[in-house]
Amino acid sequence: MMTTSPWDLWYSTSCCLCCHVRTGTIILGVWYMLINAVVLLILLTALSDPEQYHLTSAELANDLDVMDDANMCIASAISLLMILICGMATYGAYKLRAAWIIPFFCYQIFDFALNTLVAVSIVVYPNTIQDYLQQLPDNFPYKEEIAALSNVCLVLIVLIFTSCILGFKAYLIACVWNCYRYVCSRGTAEILLYVTTNDTTVLLPPYDDCAGVPRKQGVPLSSSTMTA
């Protein structure tokens, strides 16, 4: 009896109940590219006009500036790198290049691990939520109502919200992984088909060699042989 790998149990060529994993990966890559392109455009606009978009410490009740020019340059470089990674994943899924999908898959794993650490830190240090709420500006909507809740209620709300996000990210990771497996299987199938098609004449022996092999006893002659 053949055993099934746990990875094969989760393997599926469809995602979102309606489209193929290859199509889903292309849509996901384009969506991430659009988001990072918008972020990059905002950052470049803020760098070109720092007086209008610069947030000072007085606005957010902090001792340090939230975003200086150096941090904005780093954020712009990260956004540009993300556009490149998402473009590679989109191209790899479209052209059936499995290696091009790997960087985007690694980014998803890193992002999932980072969000998991945030969820664990909330459970271990629940007071960090109150500290974060105190750092918000006074004009933040519903700040007083949220701060009036107990720590247990805040931790429960944040954990439910974080769990939903982690579940959605895990589903997207599974979709990209299934697309990677699909592209790899397509490449292997095409190689086998190519080898089988081009090695047919080599695998078959020549006709002269077959004609020279003596016929086994007890095998009846065909009608074409008897006629000849």
PDB file of C-alpha atoms in Angstrom:
ATOM      1  CA  MET A   1       0.000   0.000   0.000  1.00  0.00           C
ATOM      2  CA  MET A   2       1.440   3.338  -1.081  1.00  0.00           C
ATOM      3  CA  THR A   3       1.727   6.065   1.534  1.00  0.00           C
ATOM      4  CA  THR A   4       0.710   9.618   0.676  1.00  0.00           C
ATOM      5  CA  SER A   5       2.962  12.493   1.639  1.00  0.00           C
ATOM      6  CA  PRO A   6       1.424  15.170   3.897  1.00  0.00           C
ATOM      7  CA  TRP A   7       2.347  17.748   1.270  1.00  0.00           C
ATOM      8  CA  ASP A   8       0.280  15.874  -1.327  1.00  0.00           C
ATOM      9  CA  LEU A   9      -2.804  16.032   0.887  1.00  0.00           C
ATOM     10  CA  TRP A  10      -2.744  19.839   0.777  1.00  0.00           C
ATOM     11  CA  TYR A  11      -1.842  20.039  -2.906  1.00  0.00           C
ATOM     12  CA  SER A  12      -4.522  21.554  -5.122  1.00  0.00           C
ATOM     13  CA  THR A  13      -4.491  23.284  -8.492  1.00  0.00           C
ATOM     14  CA  SER A  14      -7.368  25.631  -7.590  1.00  0.00           C
ATOM     15  CA  CYS A  15      -7.563  28.583  -5.216  1.00  0.00           C
ATOM     16  CA  CYS A  16     -10.301  30.954  -4.053  1.00  0.00           C
ATOM     17  CA  LEU A  17     -12.797  28.275  -5.164  1.00  0.00           C
ATOM     18  CA  CYS A  18     -12.840  29.586  -8.713  1.00  0.00           C
ATOM     19  CA  CYS A  19      -9.423  30.052 -10.341  1.00  0.00           C
ATOM     20  CA  HIS A  20      -6.245  28.119 -10.985  1.00  0.00           C
ATOM     21  CA  VAL A  21      -3.256  28.517  -8.652  1.00  0.00           C
ATOM     22  CA  ARG A  22      -1.237  29.887 -11.542  1.00  0.00           C
ATOM     23  CA  THR A  23      -3.864  32.562 -12.203  1.00  0.00           C
ATOM     24  CA  GLY A  24      -4.138  33.272  -8.476  1.00  0.00           C
ATOM     25  CA  THR A  25      -0.369  33.739  -8.175  1.00  0.00           C
ATOM     26  CA  ILE A  26      -0.355  36.138 -11.123  1.00  0.00           C
ATOM     27  CA  ILE A  27      -3.209  38.170  -9.596  1.00  0.00           C
ATOM     28  CA  LEU A  28      -1.473  38.171  -6.195  1.00  0.00           C
ATOM     29  CA  GLY A  29       1.812  39.314  -7.707  1.00  0.00           C
ATOM     30  CA  VAL A  30       0.147  42.135  -9.646  1.00  0.00           C
ATOM     31  CA  TRP A  31      -1.784  43.204  -6.528  1.00  0.00           C
ATOM     32  CA  TYR A  32       1.384  43.371  -4.422  1.00  0.00           C
ATOM     33  CA  MET A  33       3.125  45.308  -7.191  1.00  0.00           C
ATOM     34  CA  LEU A  34       0.324  47.869  -7.294  1.00  0.00           C
ATOM     35  CA  ILE A  35       0.379  48.327  -3.505  1.00  0.00           C
ATOM     36  CA  ASN A  36       4.140  48.777  -3.388  1.00  0.00           C
ATOM     37  CA  ALA A  37       4.030  51.094  -6.403  1.00  0.00           C
ATOM     38  CA  VAL A  38       1.530  53.329  -4.595  1.00  0.00           C
ATOM     39  CA  VAL A  39       3.689  53.296  -1.442  1.00  0.00           C
ATOM     40  CA  LEU A  40       6.776  54.116  -3.499  1.00  0.00           C
ATOM     41  CA  LEU A  41       4.944  56.980  -5.212  1.00  0.00           C
ATOM     42  CA  ILE A  42       3.864  58.412  -1.843  1.00  0.00           C
ATOM     43  CA  LEU A  43       7.394  58.153  -0.453  1.00  0.00           C
ATOM     44  CA  LEU A  44       8.945  59.792  -3.509  1.00  0.00           C
ATOM     45  CA  THR A  45       6.366  62.591  -3.317  1.00  0.00           C
ATOM     46  CA  ALA A  46       7.169  63.072   0.368  1.00  0.00           C
ATOM     47  CA  LEU A  47      10.890  63.225  -0.422  1.00  0.00           C
ATOM     48  CA  SER A  48      10.314  65.827  -3.115  1.00  0.00           C
ATOM     49  CA  ASP A  49       8.186  68.011  -0.790  1.00  0.00           C
ATOM     50  CA  PRO A  50       9.273  67.275   2.806  1.00  0.00           C
ATOM     51  CA  GLU A  51       7.602  70.359   4.296  1.00  0.00           C
ATOM     52  CA  GLN A  52       4.128  69.133   3.381  1.00  0.00           C
ATOM     53  CA  TYR A  53       4.434  65.434   4.288  1.00  0.00           C
ATOM     54  CA  HIS A  54       6.930  65.515   7.165  1.00  0.00           C
ATOM     55  CA  LEU A  55       5.439  64.434  10.524  1.00  0.00           C
ATOM     56  CA  THR A  56       7.107  65.955  13.561  1.00  0.00           C
ATOM     57  CA  SER A  57       7.348  64.714  17.102  1.00  0.00           C
ATOM     58  CA  ALA A  58       4.757  67.221  18.342  1.00  0.00           C
ATOM     59  CA  GLU A  59       2.086  65.708  16.083  1.00  0.00           C
ATOM     60  CA  LEU A  60       2.495  62.184  17.416  1.00  0.00           C
ATOM     61  CA  ALA A  61       3.554  62.976  20.984  1.00  0.00           C
ATOM     62  CA  ASN A  62       6.954  61.403  20.557  1.00  0.00           C
ATOM     63  CA  ASP A  63      10.446  62.618  21.286  1.00  0.00           C
ATOM     64  CA  LEU A  64      11.785  61.690  17.846  1.00  0.00           C
ATOM     65  CA  ASP A  65      10.692  62.366  14.313  1.00  0.00           C
ATOM     66  CA  VAL A  66       8.638  59.564  12.851  1.00  0.00           C
ATOM     67  CA  MET A  67      10.091  59.582   9.363  1.00  0.00           C
ATOM     68  CA  ASP A  68      13.264  61.386   8.399  1.00  0.00           C
ATOM     69  CA  ASP A  69      14.892  61.449   4.984  1.00  0.00           C
ATOM     70  CA  ALA A  70      17.130  58.449   5.670  1.00  0.00           C
ATOM     71  CA  ASN A  71      14.233  56.251   6.753  1.00  0.00           C
ATOM     72  CA  MET A  72      12.186  57.350   3.764  1.00  0.00           C
ATOM     73  CA  CYS A  73      15.030  56.422   1.425  1.00  0.00           C
ATOM     74  CA  ILE A  74      15.270  52.980   3.049  1.00  0.00           C
ATOM     75  CA  ALA A  75      11.504  52.530   2.773  1.00  0.00           C
ATOM     76  CA  SER A  76      11.652  53.549  -0.894  1.00  0.00           C
ATOM     77  CA  ALA A  77      14.398  51.012  -1.567  1.00  0.00           C
ATOM     78  CA  ILE A  78      12.378  48.277   0.168  1.00  0.00           C
ATOM     79  CA  SER A  79       9.301  49.155  -1.897  1.00  0.00           C
ATOM     80  CA  LEU A  80      11.355  49.052  -5.085  1.00  0.00           C
ATOM     81  CA  LEU A  81      12.781  45.663  -4.096  1.00  0.00           C
ATOM     82  CA  MET A  82       9.282  44.363  -3.375  1.00  0.00           C
ATOM     83  CA  ILE A  83       8.118  45.497  -6.812  1.00  0.00           C
ATOM     84  CA  LEU A  84      11.000  43.544  -8.333  1.00  0.00           C
ATOM     85  CA  ILE A  85      10.231  40.396  -6.296  1.00  0.00           C
ATOM     86  CA  CYS A  86       6.510  40.536  -7.120  1.00  0.00           C
ATOM     87  CA  GLY A  87       7.312  41.109 -10.782  1.00  0.00           C
ATOM     88  CA  MET A  88       9.554  38.039 -10.773  1.00  0.00           C
ATOM     89  CA  ALA A  89       6.761  35.932  -9.259  1.00  0.00           C
ATOM     90  CA  THR A  90       4.259  37.194 -11.832  1.00  0.00           C
ATOM     91  CA  TYR A  91       6.660  36.499 -14.693  1.00  0.00           C
ATOM     92  CA  GLY A  92       7.543  33.070 -13.304  1.00  0.00           C
ATOM     93  CA  ALA A  93       3.909  32.036 -12.989  1.00  0.00           C
ATOM     94  CA  TYR A  94       3.086  33.345 -16.467  1.00  0.00           C
ATOM     95  CA  LYS A  95       6.103  31.828 -18.237  1.00  0.00           C
ATOM     96  CA  LEU A  96       6.176  28.632 -16.115  1.00  0.00           C
ATOM     97  CA  ARG A  97       9.547  29.437 -14.531  1.00  0.00           C
ATOM     98  CA  ALA A  98       9.568  27.867 -11.071  1.00  0.00           C
ATOM     99  CA  ALA A  99      12.813  29.505  -9.904  1.00  0.00           C
ATOM    100  CA  TRP A 100      11.353  32.989 -10.359  1.00  0.00           C
ATOM    101  CA  ILE A 101       8.582  32.252  -7.818  1.00  0.00           C
ATOM    102  CA  ILE A 102      10.962  31.318  -4.974  1.00  0.00           C
ATOM    103  CA  PRO A 103      11.883  34.906  -3.843  1.00  0.00           C
ATOM    104  CA  PHE A 104       8.222  35.858  -3.467  1.00  0.00           C
ATOM    105  CA  PHE A 105       7.531  32.641  -1.572  1.00  0.00           C
ATOM    106  CA  CYS A 106      10.451  33.370   0.782  1.00  0.00           C
ATOM    107  CA  TYR A 107       9.080  36.877   1.383  1.00  0.00           C
ATOM    108  CA  GLN A 108       5.699  35.374   2.300  1.00  0.00           C
ATOM    109  CA  ILE A 109       7.344  33.011   4.800  1.00  0.00           C
ATOM    110  CA  PHE A 110       9.305  35.888   6.361  1.00  0.00           C
ATOM    111  CA  ASP A 111       6.184  38.073   6.582  1.00  0.00           C
ATOM    112  CA  PHE A 112       4.199  35.222   8.160  1.00  0.00           C
ATOM    113  CA  ALA A 113       6.944  34.556  10.726  1.00  0.00           C
ATOM    114  CA  LEU A 114       7.130  38.269  11.592  1.00  0.00           C
ATOM    115  CA  ASN A 115       3.378  38.497  12.155  1.00  0.00           C
ATOM    116  CA  THR A 116       3.497  35.341  14.258  1.00  0.00           C
ATOM    117  CA  LEU A 117       6.167  36.895  16.480  1.00  0.00           C
ATOM    118  CA  VAL A 118       3.959  39.966  16.890  1.00  0.00           C
ATOM    119  CA  ALA A 119       1.054  37.763  17.996  1.00  0.00           C
ATOM    120  CA  VAL A 120       3.293  35.898  20.465  1.00  0.00           C
ATOM    121  CA  SER A 121       4.649  39.176  21.877  1.00  0.00           C
ATOM    122  CA  ILE A 122       1.094  40.384  22.477  1.00  0.00           C
ATOM    123  CA  VAL A 123       0.327  37.270  24.501  1.00  0.00           C
ATOM    124  CA  VAL A 124       3.573  37.455  26.470  1.00  0.00           C
ATOM    125  CA  TYR A 125       3.528  41.220  27.005  1.00  0.00           C
ATOM    126  CA  PRO A 126      -0.127  42.368  26.979  1.00  0.00           C
ATOM    127  CA  ASN A 127       0.755  45.805  28.370  1.00  0.00           C
ATOM    128  CA  THR A 128       2.376  46.730  25.057  1.00  0.00           C
ATOM    129  CA  ILE A 129      -1.095  47.406  23.643  1.00  0.00           C
ATOM    130  CA  GLN A 130      -1.725  50.137  26.199  1.00  0.00           C
ATOM    131  CA  ASP A 131       1.722  51.589  25.531  1.00  0.00           C
ATOM    132  CA  TYR A 132       0.981  51.660  21.841  1.00  0.00           C
ATOM    133  CA  LEU A 133      -2.377  53.372  22.415  1.00  0.00           C
ATOM    134  CA  GLN A 134      -0.712  56.086  24.490  1.00  0.00           C
ATOM    135  CA  GLN A 135       1.651  56.868  21.605  1.00  0.00           C
ATOM    136  CA  LEU A 136      -1.234  57.536  19.223  1.00  0.00           C
ATOM    137  CA  PRO A 137      -2.180  61.178  18.546  1.00  0.00           C
ATOM    138  CA  ASP A 138      -5.035  62.724  20.508  1.00  0.00           C
ATOM    139  CA  ASN A 139      -7.158  63.130  17.379  1.00  0.00           C
ATOM    140  CA  PHE A 140      -6.999  59.410  16.601  1.00  0.00           C
ATOM    141  CA  PRO A 141     -10.604  58.127  16.182  1.00  0.00           C
ATOM    142  CA  TYR A 142     -12.037  56.180  19.127  1.00  0.00           C
ATOM    143  CA  LYS A 143      -8.781  56.409  21.064  1.00  0.00           C
ATOM    144  CA  GLU A 144     -10.451  57.027  24.436  1.00  0.00           C
ATOM    145  CA  GLU A 145     -13.034  54.275  23.925  1.00  0.00           C
ATOM    146  CA  ILE A 146     -10.356  51.747  23.014  1.00  0.00           C
ATOM    147  CA  ALA A 147      -8.106  52.781  25.906  1.00  0.00           C
ATOM    148  CA  ALA A 148     -11.013  52.357  28.337  1.00  0.00           C
ATOM    149  CA  LEU A 149     -11.227  48.621  27.591  1.00  0.00           C
ATOM    150  CA  SER A 150      -9.497  46.129  29.850  1.00  0.00           C
ATOM    151  CA  ASN A 151      -6.233  44.465  28.912  1.00  0.00           C
ATOM    152  CA  VAL A 152      -7.881  41.057  28.569  1.00  0.00           C
ATOM    153  CA  CYS A 153     -10.475  42.403  26.143  1.00  0.00           C
ATOM    154  CA  LEU A 154      -7.839  44.251  24.122  1.00  0.00           C
ATOM    155  CA  VAL A 155      -5.612  41.177  23.911  1.00  0.00           C
ATOM    156  CA  LEU A 156      -8.564  39.025  22.830  1.00  0.00           C
ATOM    157  CA  ILE A 157      -9.590  41.483  20.106  1.00  0.00           C
ATOM    158  CA  VAL A 158      -6.035  41.844  18.816  1.00  0.00           C
ATOM    159  CA  LEU A 159      -5.477  38.066  18.830  1.00  0.00           C
ATOM    160  CA  ILE A 160      -8.687  37.407  16.895  1.00  0.00           C
ATOM    161  CA  PHE A 161      -7.747  40.055  14.350  1.00  0.00           C
ATOM    162  CA  THR A 162      -4.168  38.758  14.099  1.00  0.00           C
ATOM    163  CA  SER A 163      -5.349  35.145  13.771  1.00  0.00           C
ATOM    164  CA  CYS A 164      -7.581  36.088  10.847  1.00  0.00           C
ATOM    165  CA  ILE A 165      -4.673  37.834   9.165  1.00  0.00           C
ATOM    166  CA  LEU A 166      -2.336  34.878   9.782  1.00  0.00           C
ATOM    167  CA  GLY A 167      -4.923  32.427   8.435  1.00  0.00           C
ATOM    168  CA  PHE A 168      -5.346  34.493   5.273  1.00  0.00           C
ATOM    169  CA  LYS A 169      -1.578  34.814   4.811  1.00  0.00           C
ATOM    170  CA  ALA A 170      -1.157  31.047   5.314  1.00  0.00           C
ATOM    171  CA  TYR A 171      -3.753  30.419   2.600  1.00  0.00           C
ATOM    172  CA  LEU A 172      -1.885  32.724   0.199  1.00  0.00           C
ATOM    173  CA  ILE A 173       1.367  30.927   1.020  1.00  0.00           C
ATOM    174  CA  ALA A 174      -0.303  27.599   0.206  1.00  0.00           C
ATOM    175  CA  CYS A 175      -1.556  28.999  -3.107  1.00  0.00           C
ATOM    176  CA  VAL A 176       1.913  30.186  -4.147  1.00  0.00           C
ATOM    177  CA  TRP A 177       3.473  26.887  -3.027  1.00  0.00           C
ATOM    178  CA  ASN A 178       0.920  24.899  -5.042  1.00  0.00           C
ATOM    179  CA  CYS A 179       1.655  27.105  -8.035  1.00  0.00           C
ATOM    180  CA  TYR A 180       5.369  26.379  -7.614  1.00  0.00           C
ATOM    181  CA  ARG A 181       4.674  22.638  -7.498  1.00  0.00           C
ATOM    182  CA  TYR A 182       2.399  22.887 -10.514  1.00  0.00           C
ATOM    183  CA  VAL A 183       5.040  24.722 -12.544  1.00  0.00           C
ATOM    184  CA  CYS A 184       7.674  22.173 -11.519  1.00  0.00           C
ATOM    185  CA  SER A 185       5.412  19.269 -12.485  1.00  0.00           C
ATOM    186  CA  ARG A 186       4.640  20.899 -15.828  1.00  0.00           C
ATOM    187  CA  GLY A 187       8.334  21.287 -16.515  1.00  0.00           C
ATOM    188  CA  THR A 188       9.035  17.651 -15.607  1.00  0.00           C
ATOM    189  CA  ALA A 189       6.149  16.430 -17.758  1.00  0.00           C
ATOM    190  CA  GLU A 190       7.386  18.447 -20.737  1.00  0.00           C
ATOM    191  CA  ILE A 191      10.907  17.010 -20.349  1.00  0.00           C
ATOM    192  CA  LEU A 192       9.579  13.441 -20.211  1.00  0.00           C
ATOM    193  CA  LEU A 193       7.387  14.065 -23.237  1.00  0.00           C
ATOM    194  CA  TYR A 194      10.334  15.489 -25.143  1.00  0.00           C
ATOM    195  CA  VAL A 195      12.579  12.544 -24.274  1.00  0.00           C
ATOM    196  CA  THR A 196       9.874   9.996 -25.134  1.00  0.00           C
ATOM    197  CA  THR A 197       9.105  11.666 -28.458  1.00  0.00           C
ATOM    198  CA  ASN A 198      12.717  12.004 -29.546  1.00  0.00           C
ATOM    199  CA  ASP A 199      13.906   8.598 -28.316  1.00  0.00           C
ATOM    200  CA  THR A 200      11.216   6.522 -30.041  1.00  0.00           C
ATOM    201  CA  THR A 201      13.419   5.683 -33.022  1.00  0.00           C
ATOM    202  CA  VAL A 202      16.323   4.813 -30.729  1.00  0.00           C
ATOM    203  CA  LEU A 203      14.323   2.506 -28.479  1.00  0.00           C
ATOM    204  CA  LEU A 204      12.856   0.527 -31.380  1.00  0.00           C
ATOM    205  CA  PRO A 205      15.300  -1.937 -32.998  1.00  0.00           C
ATOM    206  CA  PRO A 206      15.871  -1.773 -36.748  1.00  0.00           C
ATOM    207  CA  TYR A 207      13.593  -3.796 -39.011  1.00  0.00           C
ATOM    208  CA  ASP A 208      16.445  -5.929 -40.372  1.00  0.00           C
ATOM    209  CA  ASP A 209      17.408  -7.095 -36.895  1.00  0.00           C
ATOM    210  CA  CYS A 210      13.824  -8.020 -36.129  1.00  0.00           C
ATOM    211  CA  ALA A 211      13.488  -9.958 -39.375  1.00  0.00           C
ATOM    212  CA  GLY A 212      16.642 -11.961 -38.631  1.00  0.00           C
ATOM    213  CA  VAL A 213      15.405 -13.178 -35.234  1.00  0.00           C
ATOM    214  CA  PRO A 214      14.145 -16.811 -35.500  1.00  0.00           C
ATOM    215  CA  ARG A 215      10.449 -17.312 -34.822  1.00  0.00           C
ATOM    216  CA  LYS A 216       9.520 -19.151 -31.656  1.00  0.00           C
ATOM    217  CA  GLN A 217       7.896 -22.560 -31.982  1.00  0.00           C
ATOM    218  CA  GLY A 218       4.177 -22.666 -31.420  1.00  0.00           C
ATOM    219  CA  VAL A 219       3.528 -19.112 -32.561  1.00  0.00           C
ATOM    220  CA  PRO A 220       1.061 -19.150 -35.498  1.00  0.00           C
ATOM    221  CA  LEU A 221       1.948 -17.285 -38.624  1.00  0.00           C
ATOM    222  CA  SER A 222      -0.062 -14.220 -39.495  1.00  0.00           C
ATOM    223  CA  SER A 223      -2.162 -14.046 -42.618  1.00  0.00           C
ATOM    224  CA  SER A 224       0.227 -11.571 -44.241  1.00  0.00           C
ATOM    225  CA  THR A 225       3.163 -13.966 -43.729  1.00  0.00           C
ATOM    226  CA  MET A 226       1.250 -16.935 -45.147  1.00  0.00           C
ATOM    227  CA  THR A 227       0.246 -14.926 -48.203  1.00  0.00           C
ATOM    228  CA  ALA A 228       3.843 -13.910 -48.822  1.00  0.00           C
TER     229      ALA A 228
END
